């Protein structure tokens, strides 16, 4: 068995090395402590609630989040607004519904079961309003970008004046972390842009972290239960493996061969 | 497989067994004499069966919620991830299960290469295995298309376009495959159908694979023929069952770690962007398990020849029992082959690495050298080695390697290390 594991270890080391050297070429992203990383990683509720605030007040004027419903805001493992709060949030949006009995479309206040209201009717309208660039839907944005949360977090703080020799077209901005450094979204965050209801100081760094946490939850709403179940499953498997190992030893001891 | 005659104890059992000998089959499977020196590299057959069943079961559940339509596929996957009870778990098991399946099959194949399990009288087992492997690649590729993300769409476009390399009829075949003039809804629905079908074909072939295995019985690390049953063998149950079970549990721990803690690390981020025929991703790369063949494809400057090279790289494996001219099975007794074996392992890993890199400059050069070496190994080195190599003396039985008439005690010691 020793031989088996030695070979397995060497091969995985080799593959791991390839994987790392692959990652080494990427830009160094800004680092921060994410509460949802690690074996027991959980979301910071307050950060999720603040992040939702940043999303609604800033991002949502251009970016949709079509896979989320208002009910998600009150669900376990998310921002966990109370049901009343979530209902109030939903009701603050006008939702197009219909057709009614007369065949007409009408608007009504949002309900928990409604999807997040989209800022634009369709993709073309979104492009027309943003100089031809489509602000991507944010539901799974974190998972759709190579660097994940670190990338989004860095990007939000990565706006700089272009270096000498780089000329930018109208409506194009320079961002240190953007692929190719040219981005069509202007810098959105500035200190004190939103007023957090819990009194947290709304620095650019704080808002970036909060909204990125919120986006992570939006992309992986079951992350907490995944981590919890994963820990239990792996502990269970390890205990079972140990039991089976000793059973195996016992059974094989009937014949004189080492397992 | 001349098992001793089996008669069920109960009267009903006997009545039933006379009409359908299921009990005889069950008895054959439990008693099946297995070499007792099988090491842990031999546990991957059982692990692979587990992988196949896992993929089929999770796949069935996913198919209940998935919608195979270009406008709805991506949405339905997100619906599974968010609103279906434990949908995220089922999908992550299925997606990572594909990678685990390939991890296990590569270990299984390379075990066979090391111990010469493909040699007479096991050629048919080996060829069925290669067909299973081919079908696995087809199933995995089509499965990756189903979420209808950017990599799904563009991967499908690149791979189906390979058929256009066929002279004269190529373009027509591609249109026929697509069911239109580009990868679109008809392509998605037929890929879904085939993706659903192939696992059951694999299941059937697995039965044949095991059936063919049970005729000559397992090869073993020493690679010599053994008498069955004898003191060199143990009954499959409980000895091998518990050992396979132990190995499977360890495998499941690794599997669970991927599913619960890094479920997306083996996928490509671009596949979380919905398919857009107007936007081509910067790098189109297949899943990791297809990368070596992708590297071979790209290392040939001509499209048609590239496709031929890629397909040959797979089909050449089917000819392996005849390309390897050595009568000795196990690499334990083949000092030179052993070294070439590890060079081949490194070569395939290098091919996988350059397959993930852009095909330019140094990467392309390395890919070309590695491709050339891959074919050199099978077409030149193996046939020649069989005649030139001075193999170590074989023991007479696996229980007494030292007393088995081997004059070379050092070599005998070495082989017992390989348990």
XYZ file of C-alpha atoms in Angstrom:
678
model
C 0.000 0.000 0.000
C 2.934 2.322 0.720
C 4.075 2.062 -2.856
C 0.623 2.804 -4.143
C 0.318 5.984 -2.121
C 3.825 7.121 -2.917
C 3.160 6.945 -6.645
C -0.239 8.557 -6.258
C 1.303 11.367 -4.217
C 4.054 12.029 -6.741
C 1.627 12.164 -9.647
C -0.757 14.509 -7.857
C 2.198 16.704 -6.921
C 3.129 16.895 -10.577
C -0.414 17.778 -11.609
C -0.709 20.304 -8.779
C 2.490 21.921 -9.945
C 1.132 22.269 -13.456
C -2.033 23.782 -12.105
C -0.121 26.340 -10.050
C 2.256 27.361 -12.789
C -0.864 27.922 -14.833
C -2.242 30.302 -12.224
C 1.050 32.144 -11.787
C 0.581 34.116 -14.992
C -2.513 35.902 -13.737
C -2.629 39.360 -12.183
C -2.191 39.604 -8.440
C -5.624 40.519 -7.094
C -6.278 42.537 -3.947
C -6.622 40.281 -0.939
C -9.199 40.388 1.790
C -10.583 37.894 4.294
C -13.734 36.252 3.011
C -15.908 34.827 5.757
C -17.364 32.240 3.383
C -14.086 30.532 2.536
C -12.832 27.451 4.335
C -14.404 24.299 5.690
C -16.907 26.122 7.883
C -17.198 29.278 5.781
C -20.426 31.201 6.314
C -21.678 34.477 4.976
C -21.479 37.553 7.157
C -25.207 38.446 7.438
C -24.563 42.133 8.010
C -22.223 42.261 5.002
C -24.878 40.563 2.858
C -27.515 43.081 3.934
C -25.158 45.987 3.290
C -24.135 44.377 0.008
C -27.774 44.175 -1.025
C -28.069 47.873 -0.243
C -25.088 48.679 -2.484
C -26.519 46.455 -5.209
C -29.961 48.119 -5.187
C -28.702 51.657 -4.830
C -25.771 51.441 -7.236
C -25.455 48.342 -9.435
C -29.093 47.568 -10.096
C -29.603 50.698 -12.180
C -27.761 48.883 -14.972
C -27.178 45.243 -13.917
C -30.014 42.756 -13.736
C -30.114 39.756 -11.416
C -32.662 37.651 -13.182
C -32.321 34.391 -11.278
C -33.044 35.865 -7.852
C -36.446 36.362 -6.288
C -37.322 38.684 -3.420
C -38.164 35.638 -1.308
C -34.486 34.638 -1.474
C -33.641 37.680 0.630
C -35.471 36.143 3.591
C -34.254 32.581 3.076
C -31.858 30.780 5.369
C -28.195 31.114 4.468
C -28.740 34.453 2.693
C -28.996 38.036 3.946
C -31.840 36.719 6.139
C -33.950 39.836 6.135
C -37.110 39.229 8.148
C -40.119 38.240 6.065
C -41.680 41.686 6.690
C -38.510 43.409 5.512
C -38.345 41.232 2.392
C -42.018 41.908 1.678
C -41.414 45.638 2.061
C -38.410 45.438 -0.252
C -40.460 43.552 -2.853
C -43.352 46.007 -2.528
C -41.033 48.936 -3.221
C -40.679 47.698 -6.810
C -43.252 48.044 -9.567
C -43.793 44.739 -11.331
C -45.394 44.377 -14.726
C -48.065 41.678 -14.682
C -50.910 40.495 -16.793
C -52.739 40.180 -18.970
C -55.786 40.740 -16.756
C -59.357 39.709 -17.574
C -59.586 42.561 -20.074
C -56.410 41.472 -21.788
C -54.396 44.441 -20.560
C -50.996 44.446 -18.889
C -50.827 46.287 -15.593
C -48.312 47.134 -12.910
C -48.559 46.201 -9.273
C -46.258 46.294 -6.225
C -43.808 43.365 -6.109
C -44.415 40.202 -4.103
C -41.968 37.785 -2.496
C -42.406 35.341 -5.348
C -41.388 37.882 -7.998
C -37.984 37.769 -9.635
C -35.748 40.811 -9.141
C -37.049 43.554 -11.412
C -34.751 44.098 -14.400
C -33.412 47.580 -15.091
C -34.052 47.221 -18.841
C -36.757 45.563 -20.886
C -34.247 43.487 -22.825
C -30.620 43.156 -23.797
C -30.897 45.567 -26.717
C -32.368 48.267 -24.496
C -29.544 47.707 -21.994
C -26.963 48.064 -24.751
C -28.613 51.175 -26.173
C -28.537 52.849 -22.773
C -24.884 51.949 -22.117
C -23.071 52.955 -25.262
C -23.315 49.519 -26.845
C -21.918 47.596 -23.859
C -24.202 45.120 -22.143
C -23.972 45.279 -18.347
C -23.841 41.542 -17.573
C -26.487 39.910 -15.440
C -25.068 39.578 -11.945
C -26.787 36.382 -10.754
C -23.807 34.126 -11.406
C -21.224 36.783 -12.224
C -18.787 35.650 -9.520
C -18.680 32.146 -10.976
C -18.442 33.459 -14.526
C -15.130 35.242 -13.958
C -11.770 33.522 -13.626
C -10.651 35.265 -10.461
C -14.065 34.956 -8.787
C -14.675 37.156 -5.755
C -11.085 38.446 -5.640
C -11.410 39.639 -9.205
C -14.698 41.495 -8.642
C -13.430 42.967 -5.380
C -10.244 44.199 -7.065
C -11.992 45.437 -10.180
C -14.261 47.699 -8.173
C -11.186 49.344 -6.676
C -8.976 49.096 -9.735
C -9.799 52.331 -11.518
C -6.732 54.411 -12.343
C -5.634 57.097 -14.728
C -4.374 55.395 -17.874
C -0.582 55.116 -18.118
C 1.186 57.425 -20.534
C 0.730 56.311 -24.111
C -2.629 54.607 -23.563
C -5.465 56.511 -25.159
C -9.021 55.687 -24.312
C -12.101 56.206 -26.442
C -15.124 57.996 -25.105
C -16.963 55.907 -22.567
C -13.999 53.601 -21.991
C -12.152 53.602 -18.691
C -8.863 52.257 -17.451
C -8.932 49.484 -14.872
C -5.879 47.723 -13.522
C -7.631 44.364 -13.123
C -9.864 44.280 -16.180
C -8.855 41.867 -18.933
C -7.075 44.137 -21.412
C -7.405 46.989 -18.882
C -10.242 48.677 -20.798
C -13.671 48.688 -19.267
C -16.878 50.352 -20.352
C -18.202 50.779 -16.831
C -17.167 54.020 -15.180
C -15.910 53.964 -11.610
C -19.091 53.642 -9.565
C -17.959 53.706 -5.973
C -16.798 56.678 -3.967
C -16.448 57.049 -0.209
C -19.770 57.752 1.459
C -21.797 56.947 -1.663
C -24.373 54.968 0.281
C -25.440 55.504 3.844
C -25.381 52.178 5.665
C -28.275 51.810 8.071
C -26.078 49.921 10.548
C -23.679 52.871 10.777
C -20.740 51.152 9.051
C -18.428 53.621 7.387
C -19.099 53.329 3.648
C -15.568 53.439 2.277
C -14.933 52.202 -1.255
C -13.134 49.193 0.187
C -16.025 48.397 2.536
C -18.658 48.727 -0.172
C -16.596 46.591 -2.582
C -16.298 43.875 0.009
C -19.979 43.992 0.957
C -21.308 43.948 -2.573
C -18.909 41.182 -3.602
C -20.070 39.091 -0.637
C -23.618 39.694 -1.782
C -22.736 38.616 -5.322
C -21.109 35.466 -4.004
C -24.286 34.579 -2.186
C -26.347 35.400 -5.267
C -24.234 32.978 -7.313
C -24.123 30.257 -4.633
C -27.213 30.680 -2.462
C -26.729 27.238 -0.904
C -23.063 27.707 -0.042
C -23.631 27.497 3.708
C -25.626 24.290 3.627
C -23.083 22.902 1.162
C -20.250 23.543 3.619
C -22.210 22.136 6.540
C -23.255 19.025 4.690
C -19.767 18.603 3.255
C -18.174 18.555 6.661
C -20.637 15.977 7.940
C -20.312 13.858 4.817
C -16.527 13.831 4.929
C -16.360 13.079 8.667
C -18.845 10.255 8.115
C -16.805 8.886 5.219
C -13.566 9.050 7.191
C -15.069 7.153 10.142
C -16.559 4.553 7.807
C -13.238 4.231 5.974
C -11.429 3.556 9.245
C -14.006 0.922 10.238
C -13.799 -0.750 6.857
C -10.010 -0.650 7.025
C -9.978 -2.627 10.270
C -12.616 -5.042 8.975
C -10.442 -5.571 5.933
C -7.368 -6.228 8.074
C -9.354 -8.725 10.104
C -10.711 -10.547 7.079
C -7.378 -10.680 5.302
C -5.637 -11.926 8.444
C -7.279 -15.288 7.700
C -4.715 -15.703 4.954
C -1.079 -14.699 5.215
C -1.018 -11.873 2.743
C -0.564 -8.253 3.547
C -3.227 -5.854 2.347
C -14.291 -20.483 -15.623
C -15.060 -24.017 -14.731
C -16.575 -23.343 -11.342
C -17.644 -26.278 -9.255
C -21.221 -27.268 -9.917
C -23.562 -25.155 -7.806
C -26.929 -26.336 -6.477
C -29.144 -24.047 -4.412
C -30.079 -25.350 -0.980
C -33.784 -24.512 -0.915
C -36.324 -26.310 -3.038
C -37.642 -23.056 -4.490
C -34.104 -21.908 -5.176
C -33.444 -25.077 -7.107
C -36.717 -24.763 -9.015
C -35.932 -21.163 -9.934
C -32.291 -21.780 -10.740
C -33.148 -24.608 -13.127
C -35.235 -22.145 -15.106
C -33.058 -19.028 -14.795
C -29.609 -19.652 -13.297
C -29.348 -16.304 -11.512
C -28.240 -18.028 -8.334
C -25.454 -19.758 -10.199
C -24.378 -16.373 -11.493
C -24.456 -14.873 -7.988
C -22.477 -17.837 -6.738
C -19.941 -17.419 -9.515
C -19.544 -13.726 -8.664
C -18.990 -14.338 -4.951
C -16.692 -17.335 -5.411
C -14.811 -15.887 -8.381
C -11.178 -16.793 -7.695
C -9.085 -13.621 -7.677
C -5.295 -13.429 -7.418
C -4.504 -12.567 -3.837
C -1.616 -10.266 -4.696
C -3.740 -7.615 -6.422
C -2.607 -4.192 -5.257
C -4.649 -1.004 -4.889
C -4.253 -0.080 -8.548
C -6.663 -2.976 -9.152
C -9.433 -1.385 -7.108
C -10.298 1.128 -9.803
C -12.518 -1.297 -11.709
C -14.943 -1.281 -8.798
C -14.523 2.464 -8.389
C -15.406 2.955 -12.051
C -18.577 0.918 -11.663
C -19.499 3.190 -8.787
C -18.778 6.254 -10.956
C -20.999 4.966 -13.756
C -23.911 4.224 -11.420
C -23.502 7.628 -9.750
C -23.562 9.395 -13.103
C -26.643 7.491 -14.238
C -28.587 8.070 -11.018
C -27.753 11.776 -10.675
C -28.246 12.182 -14.415
C -31.769 10.763 -14.218
C -32.697 13.256 -11.517
C -31.165 16.142 -13.451
C -33.042 15.122 -16.591
C -36.307 15.466 -14.657
C -35.613 19.175 -14.186
C -33.455 20.100 -17.143
C -34.977 21.603 -20.290
C -33.169 20.829 -23.522
C -33.915 24.047 -25.381
C -31.454 26.718 -26.470
C -33.534 29.450 -24.812
C -34.175 27.607 -21.575
C -31.278 25.236 -20.907
C -29.128 27.756 -19.038
C -32.119 28.968 -17.015
C -33.157 25.431 -16.151
C -29.676 24.641 -14.846
C -29.872 27.699 -12.594
C -33.338 26.553 -11.546
C -31.793 23.218 -10.528
C -29.034 25.010 -8.631
C -31.398 27.309 -6.741
C -34.909 25.966 -6.423
C -34.818 22.193 -6.806
C -34.368 20.502 -3.422
C -30.685 19.561 -3.191
C -30.445 20.297 -6.906
C -27.070 21.941 -6.330
C -25.832 18.718 -4.732
C -27.073 16.516 -7.542
C -25.628 18.759 -10.222
C -22.257 19.196 -8.520
C -22.008 15.427 -8.033
C -22.808 14.903 -11.703
C -20.405 17.582 -12.965
C -17.522 16.591 -10.703
C -18.470 12.951 -11.126
C -17.457 13.224 -14.776
C -13.992 14.366 -13.752
C -13.737 11.670 -11.095
C -14.827 9.105 -13.673
C -12.013 10.134 -15.998
C -9.489 10.317 -13.173
C -10.370 6.727 -12.297
C -10.391 5.531 -15.901
C -6.951 7.019 -16.552
C -5.558 5.244 -13.502
C -7.299 2.055 -14.667
C -5.817 2.356 -18.170
C -2.322 3.166 -16.964
C -2.481 0.256 -14.520
C -3.254 -1.960 -17.467
C -0.306 -0.486 -19.369
C 2.087 -1.071 -16.495
C 1.118 -4.652 -15.756
C 0.472 -5.643 -19.374
C -3.142 -6.565 -18.682
C -4.015 -6.011 -22.343
C -1.924 -8.962 -23.525
C -3.166 -12.401 -24.492
C -5.570 -13.793 -23.450
C -7.155 -10.470 -22.421
C -7.214 -8.559 -25.747
C -11.003 -8.502 -25.949
C -11.335 -7.063 -22.441
C -8.906 -4.365 -23.463
C -10.667 -3.525 -26.737
C -14.065 -3.337 -25.042
C -12.393 -1.035 -22.524
C -11.163 1.255 -25.297
C -14.689 1.394 -26.756
C -16.042 2.285 -23.315
C -13.408 5.003 -23.027
C -14.387 6.406 -26.444
C -18.054 6.433 -25.461
C -17.152 8.109 -22.183
C -15.435 10.903 -24.086
C -18.464 11.319 -26.325
C -20.835 11.354 -23.351
C -18.674 13.815 -21.422
C -18.351 16.144 -24.383
C -22.072 16.167 -25.068
C -22.855 16.528 -21.380
C -20.663 19.595 -21.217
C -22.726 21.141 -24.011
C -26.035 20.766 -22.159
C -25.771 23.734 -19.711
C -25.535 25.888 -22.847
C -22.852 28.178 -21.487
C -20.174 29.832 -23.578
C -17.755 26.900 -23.388
C -20.607 24.507 -24.152
C -21.499 26.359 -27.297
C -18.007 27.069 -28.544
C -16.671 23.676 -27.555
C -19.481 22.114 -29.553
C -18.706 24.406 -32.473
C -14.995 23.557 -32.491
C -15.432 19.798 -32.109
C -18.259 19.387 -34.616
C -16.310 21.543 -37.074
C -13.559 18.934 -37.025
C -15.740 16.804 -39.272
C -15.531 19.474 -41.955
C -11.932 18.343 -42.453
C -13.218 15.242 -44.242
C -12.694 15.823 -47.967
C -15.778 16.400 -50.179
C -18.526 15.417 -47.747
C -17.140 17.211 -44.664
C -19.308 20.320 -44.852
C -22.412 18.242 -45.470
C -21.690 16.040 -42.493
C -21.278 19.059 -40.227
C -24.615 20.495 -41.329
C -26.176 17.096 -40.750
C -24.655 16.877 -37.269
C -25.845 20.340 -36.357
C -29.314 19.906 -37.787
C -28.903 23.380 -39.259
C -26.267 25.836 -40.357
C -24.757 26.462 -36.944
C -24.776 24.919 -33.489
C -28.291 25.670 -32.320
C -31.381 24.199 -30.749
C -31.499 21.047 -32.932
C -27.871 20.365 -31.964
C -28.707 20.747 -28.286
C -31.693 18.413 -28.364
C -29.846 15.659 -30.208
C -26.842 15.976 -27.909
C -29.195 15.601 -24.970
C -30.725 12.476 -26.467
C -27.321 10.950 -27.137
C -25.989 12.006 -23.763
C -28.898 10.138 -22.214
C -28.377 7.084 -24.391
C -24.616 6.567 -24.156
C -24.377 5.740 -20.418
C -26.675 2.774 -20.977
C -24.537 1.604 -23.884
C -21.551 1.914 -21.556
C -23.409 -0.092 -18.933
C -23.970 -2.886 -21.446
C -20.318 -2.815 -22.473
C -19.262 -2.888 -18.826
C -21.183 -6.151 -18.458
C -19.297 -7.536 -21.474
C -16.022 -6.140 -20.089
C -16.558 -8.017 -16.818
C -17.804 -11.114 -18.581
C -14.699 -11.166 -20.756
C -12.627 -10.619 -17.627
C -14.167 -13.582 -15.872
C -13.129 -15.968 -18.640
C -9.344 -15.820 -18.149
C -9.592 -14.166 -14.727
C -7.644 -11.174 -13.443
C -4.107 -10.399 -14.408
C -1.944 -9.633 -11.363
C 1.092 -7.538 -10.452
C 3.471 -10.414 -11.157
C 1.766 -10.927 -14.502
C 2.100 -14.700 -14.624
C -0.711 -17.159 -15.275
C -1.996 -18.711 -12.103
C -4.095 -21.764 -11.355
C -7.647 -20.968 -10.347
C -8.767 -21.683 -7.729
C -5.554 -22.360 -5.846
C -3.582 -21.043 -2.935
C -2.697 -18.088 -5.151
C -6.312 -16.964 -5.267
C -8.939 -15.751 -2.847
C -12.708 -15.779 -3.369
C -13.976 -12.412 -4.585
C -16.242 -12.162 -1.586
C -15.329 -11.154 1.063
C -11.640 -10.497 0.318
C -11.830 -8.353 -2.777
C -15.203 -6.841 -1.928
C -13.909 -5.382 1.328
C -10.667 -4.211 -0.253
C -12.492 -2.557 -3.152
C -14.894 -1.052 -0.637
C -12.059 0.426 1.375
C -10.462 1.940 -1.733
C -13.835 3.218 -2.922
C -14.401 5.001 0.378
C -11.059 6.756 0.101
C -11.939 7.749 -3.433
C -15.282 9.062 -2.203
C -13.534 11.303 0.330
C -11.623 12.994 -2.492
C -14.823 13.130 -4.560
C -16.751 14.702 -1.648
C -14.042 17.286 -1.148
C -14.458 18.461 -4.731
C -18.252 18.423 -4.589
C -18.611 20.267 -1.299
C -15.631 22.588 -1.210
C -14.381 23.340 -4.721
C -17.250 22.306 -6.981
C -16.314 24.625 -9.826
C -12.537 24.341 -9.852
C -12.484 21.704 -12.604
C -14.923 23.607 -14.810
C -14.330 26.743 -16.823
C -15.676 30.094 -15.578
C -16.925 30.956 -19.070
C -19.520 28.222 -18.815
C -21.423 30.350 -16.320
C -21.982 32.849 -19.134
C -24.967 31.950 -21.259
C -24.120 30.832 -24.806
C -23.769 33.743 -27.195
C -23.105 32.939 -30.863
C -21.833 36.488 -31.409
C -19.108 36.482 -28.743
C -16.195 34.053 -29.018
C -14.316 33.331 -25.767
C -10.629 34.308 -25.691
C -9.470 30.695 -25.258
C -11.648 27.749 -26.110
C -10.446 24.818 -24.030
C -12.049 21.434 -23.440
C -12.375 19.831 -20.029
C -9.072 18.709 -18.481
C -9.545 15.041 -19.364
C -9.597 15.739 -23.101
C -6.615 18.097 -23.090
C -3.919 15.613 -24.210
C -5.905 14.818 -27.353
C -6.651 18.485 -27.907
C -2.897 19.145 -27.783
C -2.288 16.447 -30.394
C -5.014 17.916 -32.610
C -3.515 21.379 -32.476
C 0.085 20.321 -32.887
C -0.522 19.339 -36.508
C -0.682 22.373 -38.798
C -3.124 20.731 -41.218
C -6.721 20.402 -40.078
C -7.454 17.023 -41.628
C -4.137 15.539 -40.521
C -4.689 16.978 -37.064
C -7.996 15.167 -36.774
C -6.399 11.994 -38.100
C -3.589 12.304 -35.543
C -6.026 12.853 -32.704
C -8.180 9.871 -33.634
C -5.124 7.689 -34.245
C -3.869 8.553 -30.775
C -6.962 6.861 -29.387
C -7.352 4.016 -31.866
C -3.706 3.071 -31.635
C -4.515 1.870 -28.140
C -6.820 -0.784 -29.574
C -3.851 -2.257 -31.469
C -1.681 -2.269 -28.366
C -1.929 -6.032 -27.682
C -0.203 -6.606 -31.022
C 2.137 -3.611 -30.948
C 3.653 -4.771 -27.686
C 5.669 -7.783 -28.787
C 6.971 -8.764 -25.377
C 5.696 -12.019 -23.963
C 6.230 -10.767 -20.425
C 3.209 -8.934 -19.042
C 4.249 -7.108 -15.923
C 6.639 -4.150 -16.093
C 8.068 -5.442 -12.824
C 10.125 -7.883 -14.900
C 10.797 -5.486 -17.752
C 13.467 -3.030 -16.565
C 13.581 -1.071 -19.830
C 9.849 -0.987 -20.466
C 9.374 0.309 -16.948
C 11.420 3.384 -17.777
C 9.646 3.982 -21.064
C 6.348 3.561 -19.239
C 7.102 6.449 -16.924
C 8.322 8.569 -19.826
C 4.961 7.922 -21.499
C 3.110 8.978 -18.321
C 5.142 12.206 -18.252
C 4.554 12.672 -21.981
C 0.771 12.453 -21.582
C 0.835 14.858 -18.626
C 2.908 17.299 -20.683
C 0.418 16.973 -23.545
C -2.378 17.757 -21.092
C -0.532 20.818 -19.885
C 0.214 22.280 -23.316
C -3.342 21.442 -24.363
C -4.533 24.027 -21.853
C -2.096 26.656 -23.123
C -2.422 28.762 -26.264
C -1.051 26.928 -29.311
C 1.892 29.205 -30.025
C 5.634 29.595 -29.515
C 7.256 27.243 -27.050
C 3.982 25.533 -26.130
C 3.407 24.520 -29.718
C 6.944 23.204 -30.046
C 6.607 21.156 -26.855
C 3.226 19.861 -28.032
C 4.764 18.707 -31.308
C 7.648 16.921 -29.646
C 5.298 15.283 -27.120
C 2.915 14.215 -29.895
C 5.753 12.716 -31.891
C 6.981 10.861 -28.825
C 3.502 9.521 -28.077
C 3.364 7.797 -31.450
C 7.016 6.796 -31.248
C 6.279 4.973 -27.998
C 3.522 2.852 -29.465
C 4.745 2.386 -33.022
C 8.498 1.981 -32.552
C 9.599 1.604 -28.959
C 7.074 -1.031 -27.897
C 7.493 -3.392 -30.881
C 11.285 -3.143 -30.780
C 11.509 -3.445 -27.017
C 9.804 -6.828 -27.100
C 12.722 -8.260 -29.061
C 15.614 -6.338 -27.545
C 14.789 -6.222 -23.875
C 16.429 -8.605 -21.412
C 13.633 -9.334 -18.982
C 14.096 -10.533 -15.445
C 13.353 -14.179 -14.621
C 9.743 -14.885 -13.732
C 8.703 -16.672 -10.565
C 6.687 -19.867 -10.898
C 3.873 -18.716 -8.671
C 2.854 -15.548 -6.909
C 3.037 -17.105 -3.463
C 6.635 -18.192 -3.694
C 8.429 -15.629 -5.794
C 11.815 -16.375 -4.274
C 11.611 -20.154 -4.272
C 10.064 -20.144 -7.709
C 13.295 -21.151 -9.367
C 14.506 -17.615 -9.815
C 18.301 -17.477 -9.735
C 18.195 -13.749 -9.267
C 17.375 -13.128 -5.629
C 17.697 -9.380 -5.901
C 15.108 -9.279 -8.655
C 12.791 -11.480 -6.653
C 13.087 -9.072 -3.737
C 12.320 -6.172 -5.986
C 9.109 -7.690 -7.256
C 7.771 -8.329 -3.777
C 8.157 -4.605 -3.204
C 5.635 -4.032 -5.918
C 2.769 -5.460 -3.958
